[in-house]
JSON list of C-alpha atoms and ligand atoms in Angstrom, two decimals:
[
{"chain": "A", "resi": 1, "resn": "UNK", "atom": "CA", "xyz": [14.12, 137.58, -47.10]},
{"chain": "A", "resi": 2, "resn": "UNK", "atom": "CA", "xyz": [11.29, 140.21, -46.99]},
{"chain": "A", "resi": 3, "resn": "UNK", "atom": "CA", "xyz": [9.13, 136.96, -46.64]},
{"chain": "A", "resi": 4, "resn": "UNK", "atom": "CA", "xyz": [10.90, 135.77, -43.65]},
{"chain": "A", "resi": 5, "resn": "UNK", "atom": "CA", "xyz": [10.46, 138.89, -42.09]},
{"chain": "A", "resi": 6, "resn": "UNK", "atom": "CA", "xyz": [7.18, 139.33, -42.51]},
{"chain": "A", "resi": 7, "resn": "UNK", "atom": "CA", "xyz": [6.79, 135.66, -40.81]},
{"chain": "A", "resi": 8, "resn": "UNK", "atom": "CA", "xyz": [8.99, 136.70, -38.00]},
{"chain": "A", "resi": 9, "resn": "UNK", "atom": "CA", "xyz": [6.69, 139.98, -37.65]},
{"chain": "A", "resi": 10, "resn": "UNK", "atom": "CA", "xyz": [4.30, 137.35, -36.43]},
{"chain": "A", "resi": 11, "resn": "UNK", "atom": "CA", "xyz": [6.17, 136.05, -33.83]},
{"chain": "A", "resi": 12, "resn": "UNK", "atom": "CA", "xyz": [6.50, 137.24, -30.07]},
{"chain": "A", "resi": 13, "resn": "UNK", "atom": "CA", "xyz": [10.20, 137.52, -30.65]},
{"chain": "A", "resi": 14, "resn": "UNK", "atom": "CA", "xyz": [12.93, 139.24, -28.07]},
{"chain": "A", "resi": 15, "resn": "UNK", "atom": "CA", "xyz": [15.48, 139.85, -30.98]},
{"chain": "A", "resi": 16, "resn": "UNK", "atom": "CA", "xyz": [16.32, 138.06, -34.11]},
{"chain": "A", "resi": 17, "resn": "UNK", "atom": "CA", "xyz": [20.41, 136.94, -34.81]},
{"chain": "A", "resi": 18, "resn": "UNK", "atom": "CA", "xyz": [21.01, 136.30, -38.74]},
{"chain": "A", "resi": 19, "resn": "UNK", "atom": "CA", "xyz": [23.51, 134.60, -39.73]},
{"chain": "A", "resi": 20, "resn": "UNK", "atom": "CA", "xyz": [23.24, 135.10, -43.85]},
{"chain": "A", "resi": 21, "resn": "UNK", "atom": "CA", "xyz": [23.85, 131.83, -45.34]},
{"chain": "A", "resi": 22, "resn": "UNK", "atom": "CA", "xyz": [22.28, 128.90, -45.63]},
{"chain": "A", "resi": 23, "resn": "UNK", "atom": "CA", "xyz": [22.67, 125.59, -44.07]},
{"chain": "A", "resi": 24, "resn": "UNK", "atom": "CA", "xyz": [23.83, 123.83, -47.18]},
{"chain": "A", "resi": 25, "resn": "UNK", "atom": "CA", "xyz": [27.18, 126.44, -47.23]},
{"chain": "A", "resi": 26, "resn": "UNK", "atom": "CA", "xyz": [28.44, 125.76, -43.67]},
{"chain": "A", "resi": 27, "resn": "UNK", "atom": "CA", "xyz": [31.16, 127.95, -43.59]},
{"chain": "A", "resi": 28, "resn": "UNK", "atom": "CA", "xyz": [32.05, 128.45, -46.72]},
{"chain": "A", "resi": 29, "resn": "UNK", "atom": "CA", "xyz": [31.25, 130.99, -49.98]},
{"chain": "A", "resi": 30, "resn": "UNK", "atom": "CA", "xyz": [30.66, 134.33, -48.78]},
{"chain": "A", "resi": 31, "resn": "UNK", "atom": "CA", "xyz": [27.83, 135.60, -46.40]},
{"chain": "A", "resi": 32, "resn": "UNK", "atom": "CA", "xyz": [24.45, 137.10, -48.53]},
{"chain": "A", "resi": 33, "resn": "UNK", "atom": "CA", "xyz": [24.95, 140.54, -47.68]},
{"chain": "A", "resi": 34, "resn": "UNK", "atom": "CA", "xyz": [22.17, 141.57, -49.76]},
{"chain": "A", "resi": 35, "resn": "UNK", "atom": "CA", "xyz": [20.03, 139.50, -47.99]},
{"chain": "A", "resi": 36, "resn": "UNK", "atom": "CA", "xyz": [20.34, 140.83, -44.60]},
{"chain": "A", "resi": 37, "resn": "UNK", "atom": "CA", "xyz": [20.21, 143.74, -45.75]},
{"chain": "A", "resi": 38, "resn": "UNK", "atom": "CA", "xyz": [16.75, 143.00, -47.41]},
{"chain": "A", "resi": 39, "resn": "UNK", "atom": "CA", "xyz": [15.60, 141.25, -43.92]},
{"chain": "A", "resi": 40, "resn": "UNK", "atom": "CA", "xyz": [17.34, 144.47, -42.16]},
{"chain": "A", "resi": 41, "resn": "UNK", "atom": "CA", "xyz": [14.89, 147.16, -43.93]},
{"chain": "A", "resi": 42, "resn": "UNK", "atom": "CA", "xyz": [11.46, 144.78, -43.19]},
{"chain": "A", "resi": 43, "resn": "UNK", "atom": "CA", "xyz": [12.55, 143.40, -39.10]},
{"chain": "A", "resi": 44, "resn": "UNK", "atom": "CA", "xyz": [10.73, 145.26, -37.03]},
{"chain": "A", "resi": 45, "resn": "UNK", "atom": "CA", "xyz": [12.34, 142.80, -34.37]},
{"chain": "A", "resi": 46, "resn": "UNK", "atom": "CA", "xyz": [15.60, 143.77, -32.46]},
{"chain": "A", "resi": 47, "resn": "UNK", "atom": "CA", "xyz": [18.14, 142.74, -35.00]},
{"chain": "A", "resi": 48, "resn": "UNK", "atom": "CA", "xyz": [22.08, 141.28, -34.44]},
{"chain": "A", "resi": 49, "resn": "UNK", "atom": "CA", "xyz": [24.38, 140.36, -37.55]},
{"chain": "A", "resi": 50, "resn": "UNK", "atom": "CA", "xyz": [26.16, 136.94, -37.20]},
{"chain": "A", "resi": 51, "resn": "UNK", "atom": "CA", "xyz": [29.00, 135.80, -39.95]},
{"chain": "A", "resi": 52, "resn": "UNK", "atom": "CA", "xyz": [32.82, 136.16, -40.69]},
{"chain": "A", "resi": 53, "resn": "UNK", "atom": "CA", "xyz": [33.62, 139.14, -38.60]},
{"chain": "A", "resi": 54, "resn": "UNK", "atom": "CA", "xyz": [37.11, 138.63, -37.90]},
{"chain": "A", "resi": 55, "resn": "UNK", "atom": "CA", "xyz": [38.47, 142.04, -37.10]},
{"chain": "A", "resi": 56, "resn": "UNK", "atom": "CA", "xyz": [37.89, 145.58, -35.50]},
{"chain": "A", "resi": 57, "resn": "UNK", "atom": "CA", "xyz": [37.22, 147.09, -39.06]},
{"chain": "A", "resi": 58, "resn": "UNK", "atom": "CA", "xyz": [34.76, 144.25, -40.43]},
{"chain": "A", "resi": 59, "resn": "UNK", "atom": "CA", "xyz": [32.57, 144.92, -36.94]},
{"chain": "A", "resi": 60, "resn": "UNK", "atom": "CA", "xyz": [32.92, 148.80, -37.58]},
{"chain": "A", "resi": 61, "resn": "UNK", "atom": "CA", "xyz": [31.73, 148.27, -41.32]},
{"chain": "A", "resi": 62, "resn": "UNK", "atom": "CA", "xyz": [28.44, 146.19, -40.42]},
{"chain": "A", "resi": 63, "resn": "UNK", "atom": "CA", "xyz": [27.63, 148.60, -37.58]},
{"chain": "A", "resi": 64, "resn": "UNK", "atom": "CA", "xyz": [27.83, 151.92, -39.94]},
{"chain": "A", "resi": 65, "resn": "UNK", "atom": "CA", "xyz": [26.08, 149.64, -42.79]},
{"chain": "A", "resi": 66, "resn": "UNK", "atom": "CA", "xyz": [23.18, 149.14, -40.30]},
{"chain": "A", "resi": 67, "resn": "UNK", "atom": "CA", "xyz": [23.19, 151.75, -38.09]},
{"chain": "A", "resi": 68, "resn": "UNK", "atom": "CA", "xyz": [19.86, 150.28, -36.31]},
{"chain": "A", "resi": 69, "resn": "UNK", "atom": "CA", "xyz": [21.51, 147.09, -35.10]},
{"chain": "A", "resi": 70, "resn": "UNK", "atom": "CA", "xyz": [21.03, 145.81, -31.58]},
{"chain": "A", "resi": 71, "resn": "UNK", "atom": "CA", "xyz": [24.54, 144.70, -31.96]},
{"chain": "A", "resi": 72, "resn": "UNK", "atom": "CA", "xyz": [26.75, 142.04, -33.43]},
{"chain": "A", "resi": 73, "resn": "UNK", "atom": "CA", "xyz": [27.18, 138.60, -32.32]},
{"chain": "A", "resi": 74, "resn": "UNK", "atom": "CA", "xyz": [30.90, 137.03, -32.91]},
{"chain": "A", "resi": 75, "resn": "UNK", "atom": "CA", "xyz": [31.48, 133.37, -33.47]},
{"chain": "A", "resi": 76, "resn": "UNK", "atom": "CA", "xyz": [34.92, 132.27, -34.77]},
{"chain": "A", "resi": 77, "resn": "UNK", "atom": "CA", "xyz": [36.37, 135.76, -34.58]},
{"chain": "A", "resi": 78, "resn": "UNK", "atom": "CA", "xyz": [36.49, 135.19, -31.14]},
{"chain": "A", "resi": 79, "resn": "UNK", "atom": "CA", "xyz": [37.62, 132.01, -30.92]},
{"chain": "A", "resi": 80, "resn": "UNK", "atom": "CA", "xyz": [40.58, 133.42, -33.03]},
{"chain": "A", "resi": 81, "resn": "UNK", "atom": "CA", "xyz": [41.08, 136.40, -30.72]},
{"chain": "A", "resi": 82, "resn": "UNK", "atom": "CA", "xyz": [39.60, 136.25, -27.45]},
{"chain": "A", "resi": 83, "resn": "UNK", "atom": "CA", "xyz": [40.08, 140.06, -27.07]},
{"chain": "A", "resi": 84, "resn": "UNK", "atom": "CA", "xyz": [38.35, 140.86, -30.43]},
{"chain": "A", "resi": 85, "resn": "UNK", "atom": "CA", "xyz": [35.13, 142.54, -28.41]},
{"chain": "A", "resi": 86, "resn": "UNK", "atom": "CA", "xyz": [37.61, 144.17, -26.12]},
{"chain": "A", "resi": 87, "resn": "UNK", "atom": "CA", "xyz": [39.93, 145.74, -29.37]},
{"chain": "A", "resi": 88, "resn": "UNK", "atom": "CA", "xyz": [36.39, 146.90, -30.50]},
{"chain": "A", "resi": 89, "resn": "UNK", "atom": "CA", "xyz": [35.41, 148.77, -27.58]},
{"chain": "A", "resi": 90, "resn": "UNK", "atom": "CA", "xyz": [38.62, 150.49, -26.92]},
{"chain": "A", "resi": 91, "resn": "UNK", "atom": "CA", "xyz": [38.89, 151.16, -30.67]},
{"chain": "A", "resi": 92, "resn": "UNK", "atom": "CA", "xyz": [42.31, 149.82, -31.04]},
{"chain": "A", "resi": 93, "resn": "UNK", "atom": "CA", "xyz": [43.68, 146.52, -32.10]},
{"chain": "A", "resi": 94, "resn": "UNK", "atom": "CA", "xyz": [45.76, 144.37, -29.98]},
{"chain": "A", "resi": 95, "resn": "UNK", "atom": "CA", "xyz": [49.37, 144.31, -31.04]},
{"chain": "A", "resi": 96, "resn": "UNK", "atom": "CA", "xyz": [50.15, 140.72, -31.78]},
{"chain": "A", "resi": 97, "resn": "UNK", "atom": "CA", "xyz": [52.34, 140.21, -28.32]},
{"chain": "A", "resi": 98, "resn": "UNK", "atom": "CA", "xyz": [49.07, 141.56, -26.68]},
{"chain": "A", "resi": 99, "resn": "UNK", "atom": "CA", "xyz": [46.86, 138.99, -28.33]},
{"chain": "A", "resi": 100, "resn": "UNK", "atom": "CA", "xyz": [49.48, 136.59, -27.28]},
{"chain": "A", "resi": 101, "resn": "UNK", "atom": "CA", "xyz": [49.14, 137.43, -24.19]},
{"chain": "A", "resi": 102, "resn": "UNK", "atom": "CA", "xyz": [45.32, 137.31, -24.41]},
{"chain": "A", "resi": 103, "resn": "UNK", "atom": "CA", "xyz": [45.18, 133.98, -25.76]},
{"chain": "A", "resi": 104, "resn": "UNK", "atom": "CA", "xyz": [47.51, 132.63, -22.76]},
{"chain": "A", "resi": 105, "resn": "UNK", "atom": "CA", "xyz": [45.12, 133.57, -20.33]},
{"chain": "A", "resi": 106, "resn": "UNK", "atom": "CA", "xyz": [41.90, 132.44, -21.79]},
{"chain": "A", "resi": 107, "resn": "UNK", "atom": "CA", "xyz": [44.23, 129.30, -22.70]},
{"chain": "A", "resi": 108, "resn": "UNK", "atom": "CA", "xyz": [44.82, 128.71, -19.24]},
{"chain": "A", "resi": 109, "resn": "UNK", "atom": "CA", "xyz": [41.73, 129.66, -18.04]},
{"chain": "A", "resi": 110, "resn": "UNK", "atom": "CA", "xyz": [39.97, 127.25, -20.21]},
{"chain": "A", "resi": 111, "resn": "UNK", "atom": "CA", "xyz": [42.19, 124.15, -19.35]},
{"chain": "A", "resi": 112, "resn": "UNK", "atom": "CA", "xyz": [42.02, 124.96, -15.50]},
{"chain": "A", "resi": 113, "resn": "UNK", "atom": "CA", "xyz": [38.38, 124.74, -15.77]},
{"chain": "A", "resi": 114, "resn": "UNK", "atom": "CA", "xyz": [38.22, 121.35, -17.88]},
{"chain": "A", "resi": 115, "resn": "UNK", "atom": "CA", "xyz": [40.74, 120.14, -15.54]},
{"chain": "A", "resi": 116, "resn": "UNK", "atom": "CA", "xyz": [38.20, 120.58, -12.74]},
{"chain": "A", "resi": 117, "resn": "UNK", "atom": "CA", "xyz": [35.48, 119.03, -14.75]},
{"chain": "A", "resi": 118, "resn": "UNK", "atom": "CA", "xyz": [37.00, 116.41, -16.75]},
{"chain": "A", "resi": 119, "resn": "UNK", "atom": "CA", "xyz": [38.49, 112.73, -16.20]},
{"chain": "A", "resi": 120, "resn": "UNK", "atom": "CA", "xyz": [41.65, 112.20, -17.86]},
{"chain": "A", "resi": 121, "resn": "UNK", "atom": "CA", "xyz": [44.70, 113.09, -20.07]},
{"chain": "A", "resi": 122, "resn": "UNK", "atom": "CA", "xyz": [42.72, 111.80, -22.98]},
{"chain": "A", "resi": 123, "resn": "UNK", "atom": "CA", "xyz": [39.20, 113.66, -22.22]},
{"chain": "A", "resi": 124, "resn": "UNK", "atom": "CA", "xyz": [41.16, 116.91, -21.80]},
{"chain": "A", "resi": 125, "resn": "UNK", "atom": "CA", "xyz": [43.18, 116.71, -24.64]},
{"chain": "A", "resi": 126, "resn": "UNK", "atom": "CA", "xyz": [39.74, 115.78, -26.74]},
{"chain": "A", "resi": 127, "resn": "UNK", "atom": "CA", "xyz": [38.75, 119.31, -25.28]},
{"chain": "A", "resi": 128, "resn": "UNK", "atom": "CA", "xyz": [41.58, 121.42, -25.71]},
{"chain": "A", "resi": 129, "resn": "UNK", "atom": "CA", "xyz": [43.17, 120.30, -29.11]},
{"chain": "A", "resi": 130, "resn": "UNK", "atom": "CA", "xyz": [40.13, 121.39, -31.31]},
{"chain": "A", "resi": 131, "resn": "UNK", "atom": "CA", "xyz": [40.09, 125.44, -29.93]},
{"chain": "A", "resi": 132, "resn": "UNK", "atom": "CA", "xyz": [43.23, 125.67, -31.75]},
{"chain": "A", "resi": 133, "resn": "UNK", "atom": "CA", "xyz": [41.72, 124.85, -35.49]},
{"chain": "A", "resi": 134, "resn": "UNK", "atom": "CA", "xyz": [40.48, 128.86, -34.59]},
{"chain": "A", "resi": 135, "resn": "UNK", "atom": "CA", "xyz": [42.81, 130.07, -31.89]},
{"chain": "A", "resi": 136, "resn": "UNK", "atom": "CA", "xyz": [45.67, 132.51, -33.46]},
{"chain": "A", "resi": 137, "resn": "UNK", "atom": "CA", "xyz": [44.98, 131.73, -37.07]},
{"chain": "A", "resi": 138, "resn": "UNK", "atom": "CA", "xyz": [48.69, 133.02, -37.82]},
{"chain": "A", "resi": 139, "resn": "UNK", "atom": "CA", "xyz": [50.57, 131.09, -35.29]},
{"chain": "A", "resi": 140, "resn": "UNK", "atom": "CA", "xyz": [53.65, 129.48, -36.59]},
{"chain": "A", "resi": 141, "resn": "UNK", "atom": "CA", "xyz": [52.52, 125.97, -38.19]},
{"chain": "A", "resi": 142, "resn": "UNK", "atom": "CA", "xyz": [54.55, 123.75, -37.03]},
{"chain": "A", "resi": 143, "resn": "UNK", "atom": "CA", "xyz": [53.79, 124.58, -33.71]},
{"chain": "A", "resi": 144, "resn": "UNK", "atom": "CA", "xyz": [50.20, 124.56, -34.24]},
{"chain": "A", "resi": 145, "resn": "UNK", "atom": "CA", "xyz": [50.87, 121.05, -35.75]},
{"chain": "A", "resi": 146, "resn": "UNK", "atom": "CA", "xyz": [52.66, 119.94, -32.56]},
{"chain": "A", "resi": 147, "resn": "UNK", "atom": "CA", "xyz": [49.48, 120.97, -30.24]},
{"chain": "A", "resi": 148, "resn": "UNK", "atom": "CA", "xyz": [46.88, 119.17, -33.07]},
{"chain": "A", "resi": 149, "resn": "UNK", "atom": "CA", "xyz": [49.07, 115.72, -33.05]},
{"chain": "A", "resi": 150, "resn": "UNK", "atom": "CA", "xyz": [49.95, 115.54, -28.90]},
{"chain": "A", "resi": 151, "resn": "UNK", "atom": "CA", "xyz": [49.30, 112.65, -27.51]},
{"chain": "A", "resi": 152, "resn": "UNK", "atom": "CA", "xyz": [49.98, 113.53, -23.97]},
{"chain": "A", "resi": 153, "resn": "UNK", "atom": "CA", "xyz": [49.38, 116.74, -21.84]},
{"chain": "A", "resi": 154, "resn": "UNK", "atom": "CA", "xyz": [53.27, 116.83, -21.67]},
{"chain": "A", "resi": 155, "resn": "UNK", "atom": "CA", "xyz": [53.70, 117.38, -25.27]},
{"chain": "A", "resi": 156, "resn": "UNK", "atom": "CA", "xyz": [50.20, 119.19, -25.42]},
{"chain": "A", "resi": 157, "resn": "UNK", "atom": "CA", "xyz": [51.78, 121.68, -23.10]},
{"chain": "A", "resi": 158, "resn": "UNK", "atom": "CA", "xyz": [55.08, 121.73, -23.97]},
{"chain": "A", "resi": 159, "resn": "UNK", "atom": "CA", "xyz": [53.79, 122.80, -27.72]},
{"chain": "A", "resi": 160, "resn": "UNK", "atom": "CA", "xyz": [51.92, 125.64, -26.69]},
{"chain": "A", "resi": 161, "resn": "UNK", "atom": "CA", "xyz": [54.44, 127.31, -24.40]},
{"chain": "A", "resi": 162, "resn": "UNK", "atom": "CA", "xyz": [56.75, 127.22, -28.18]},
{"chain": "A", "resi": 163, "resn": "UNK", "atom": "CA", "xyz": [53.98, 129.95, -29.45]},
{"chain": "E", "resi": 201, "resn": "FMN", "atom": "C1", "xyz": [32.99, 125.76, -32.79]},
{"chain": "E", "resi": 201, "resn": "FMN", "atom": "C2", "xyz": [31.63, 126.28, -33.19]},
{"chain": "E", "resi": 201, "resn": "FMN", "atom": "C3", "xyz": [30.50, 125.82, -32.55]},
{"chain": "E", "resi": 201, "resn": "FMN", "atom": "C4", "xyz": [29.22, 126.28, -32.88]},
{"chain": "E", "resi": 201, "resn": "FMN", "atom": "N1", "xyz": [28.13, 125.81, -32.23]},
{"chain": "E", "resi": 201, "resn": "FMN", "atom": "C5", "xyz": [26.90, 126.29, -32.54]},
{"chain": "E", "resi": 201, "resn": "FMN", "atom": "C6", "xyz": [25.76, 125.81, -31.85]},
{"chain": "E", "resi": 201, "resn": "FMN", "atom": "O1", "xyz": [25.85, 124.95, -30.97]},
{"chain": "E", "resi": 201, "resn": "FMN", "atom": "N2", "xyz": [24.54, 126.32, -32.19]},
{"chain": "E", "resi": 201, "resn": "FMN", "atom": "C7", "xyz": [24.41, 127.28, -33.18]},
{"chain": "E", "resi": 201, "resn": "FMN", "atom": "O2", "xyz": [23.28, 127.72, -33.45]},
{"chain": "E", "resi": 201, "resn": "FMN", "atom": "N3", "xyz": [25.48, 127.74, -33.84]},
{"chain": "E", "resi": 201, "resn": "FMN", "atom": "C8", "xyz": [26.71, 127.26, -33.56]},
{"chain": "E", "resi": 201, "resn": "FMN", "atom": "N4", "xyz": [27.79, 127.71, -34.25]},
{"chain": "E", "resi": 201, "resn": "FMN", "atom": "C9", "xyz": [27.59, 128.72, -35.32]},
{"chain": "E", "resi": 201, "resn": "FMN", "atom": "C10", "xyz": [27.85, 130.13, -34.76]},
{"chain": "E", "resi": 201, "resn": "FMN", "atom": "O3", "xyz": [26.89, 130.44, -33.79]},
{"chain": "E", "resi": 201, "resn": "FMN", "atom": "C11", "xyz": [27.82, 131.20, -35.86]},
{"chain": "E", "resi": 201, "resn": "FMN", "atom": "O4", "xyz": [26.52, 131.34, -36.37]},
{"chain": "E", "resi": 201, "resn": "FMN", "atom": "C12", "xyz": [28.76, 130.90, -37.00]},
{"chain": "E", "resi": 201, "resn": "FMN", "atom": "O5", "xyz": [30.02, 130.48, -36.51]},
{"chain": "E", "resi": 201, "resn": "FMN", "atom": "C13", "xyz": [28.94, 132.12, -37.91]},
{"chain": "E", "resi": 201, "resn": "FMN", "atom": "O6", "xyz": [29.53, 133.18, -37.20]},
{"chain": "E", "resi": 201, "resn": "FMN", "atom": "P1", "xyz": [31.10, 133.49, -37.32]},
{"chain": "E", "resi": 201, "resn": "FMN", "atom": "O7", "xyz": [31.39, 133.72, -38.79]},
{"chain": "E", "resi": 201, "resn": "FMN", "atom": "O8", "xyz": [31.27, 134.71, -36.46]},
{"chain": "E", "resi": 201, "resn": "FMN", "atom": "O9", "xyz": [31.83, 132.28, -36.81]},
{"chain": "E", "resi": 201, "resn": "FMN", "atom": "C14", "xyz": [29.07, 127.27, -33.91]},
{"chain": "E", "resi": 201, "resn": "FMN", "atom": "C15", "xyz": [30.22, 127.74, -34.56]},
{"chain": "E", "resi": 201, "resn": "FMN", "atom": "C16", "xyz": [31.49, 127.27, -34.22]},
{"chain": "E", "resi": 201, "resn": "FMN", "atom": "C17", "xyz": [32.68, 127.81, -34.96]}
]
């Protein structure tokens, strides 16, 4: 790691995101924490952390871990709770109604906007169905099942509004 930062000294970067695994992982195993923190003491670059923060309190723990970070950058966290950035910043978590609620509107903004740009029952569903292998993580299964096997918007739709 001290090695790659030494290379990335070299180059005319804006900021650096690390994201500490390697390809071969994908998502799984846990993320090399003593790695980034390795390439954390020898960037010079602006740094962000990338990898498996899911709540408030894992954000809070990288940020006092490195206190120089630029910031954090949030992948499936987000995709899980569309308000995650906006618990962080008011300090408070979302009661699980609120996140509900969240997740509606981002829901419905999201299919309004494919609607507008896609052909077809069958396109939109290809678009939709797969944001909910991260959306609400804890939603009841069976329901989750229901939106994953529709085969129409009907039954798409009439799945979700069961959450
Ligand atoms: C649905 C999905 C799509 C992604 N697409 C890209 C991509 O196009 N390019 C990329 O560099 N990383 C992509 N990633 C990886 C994320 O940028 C991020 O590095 C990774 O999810 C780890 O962060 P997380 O633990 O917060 O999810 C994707 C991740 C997910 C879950």
């Amino acid at each position: 790691m001290a090695r790659a930062a030494a290379f990335a000294e070299c180059c005319p970067l804006r900021q650096i995101t690390l994201h500490p695994r390697i390809g071969k992982q994908q998502y799984k195993g846990e993320v090399d924490r003593e790695s980034f923190a390795a390439f954390y003491s020898e960037c010079a670059h602006p740094l962000v952390y990338n990898g498996d923060l899911l709540t408030v309190d894992d954000i809070r723990k990288v940020e006092e871990a490195y206190p120089r970070l630029e910031g954090v950058m949030l992948g499936r966290g987000l995709l899980a709770n569309p308000a995650l950035a906006r618990a962080f910043a008011d300090g408070t978590p979302l009661s699980s109604r609120e996140l509900l609620d969240k997740v509606r509107v981002f829901h419905t903004r999201l299919l309004h906007y494919y609607e507008a740009h896609l052909q077809g029952e069958v396109q939109l569903l290809g678009k939709m169905k797969p944001y909910w292998e991260y959306l609400l993580p804890d939603a009841d299964k069976k329901i989750k099942k229901a939106i994953k096997k529709a085969t129409t918007m009907e039954k798409y739709l009439a799945a979700v509004s069961r959450l």
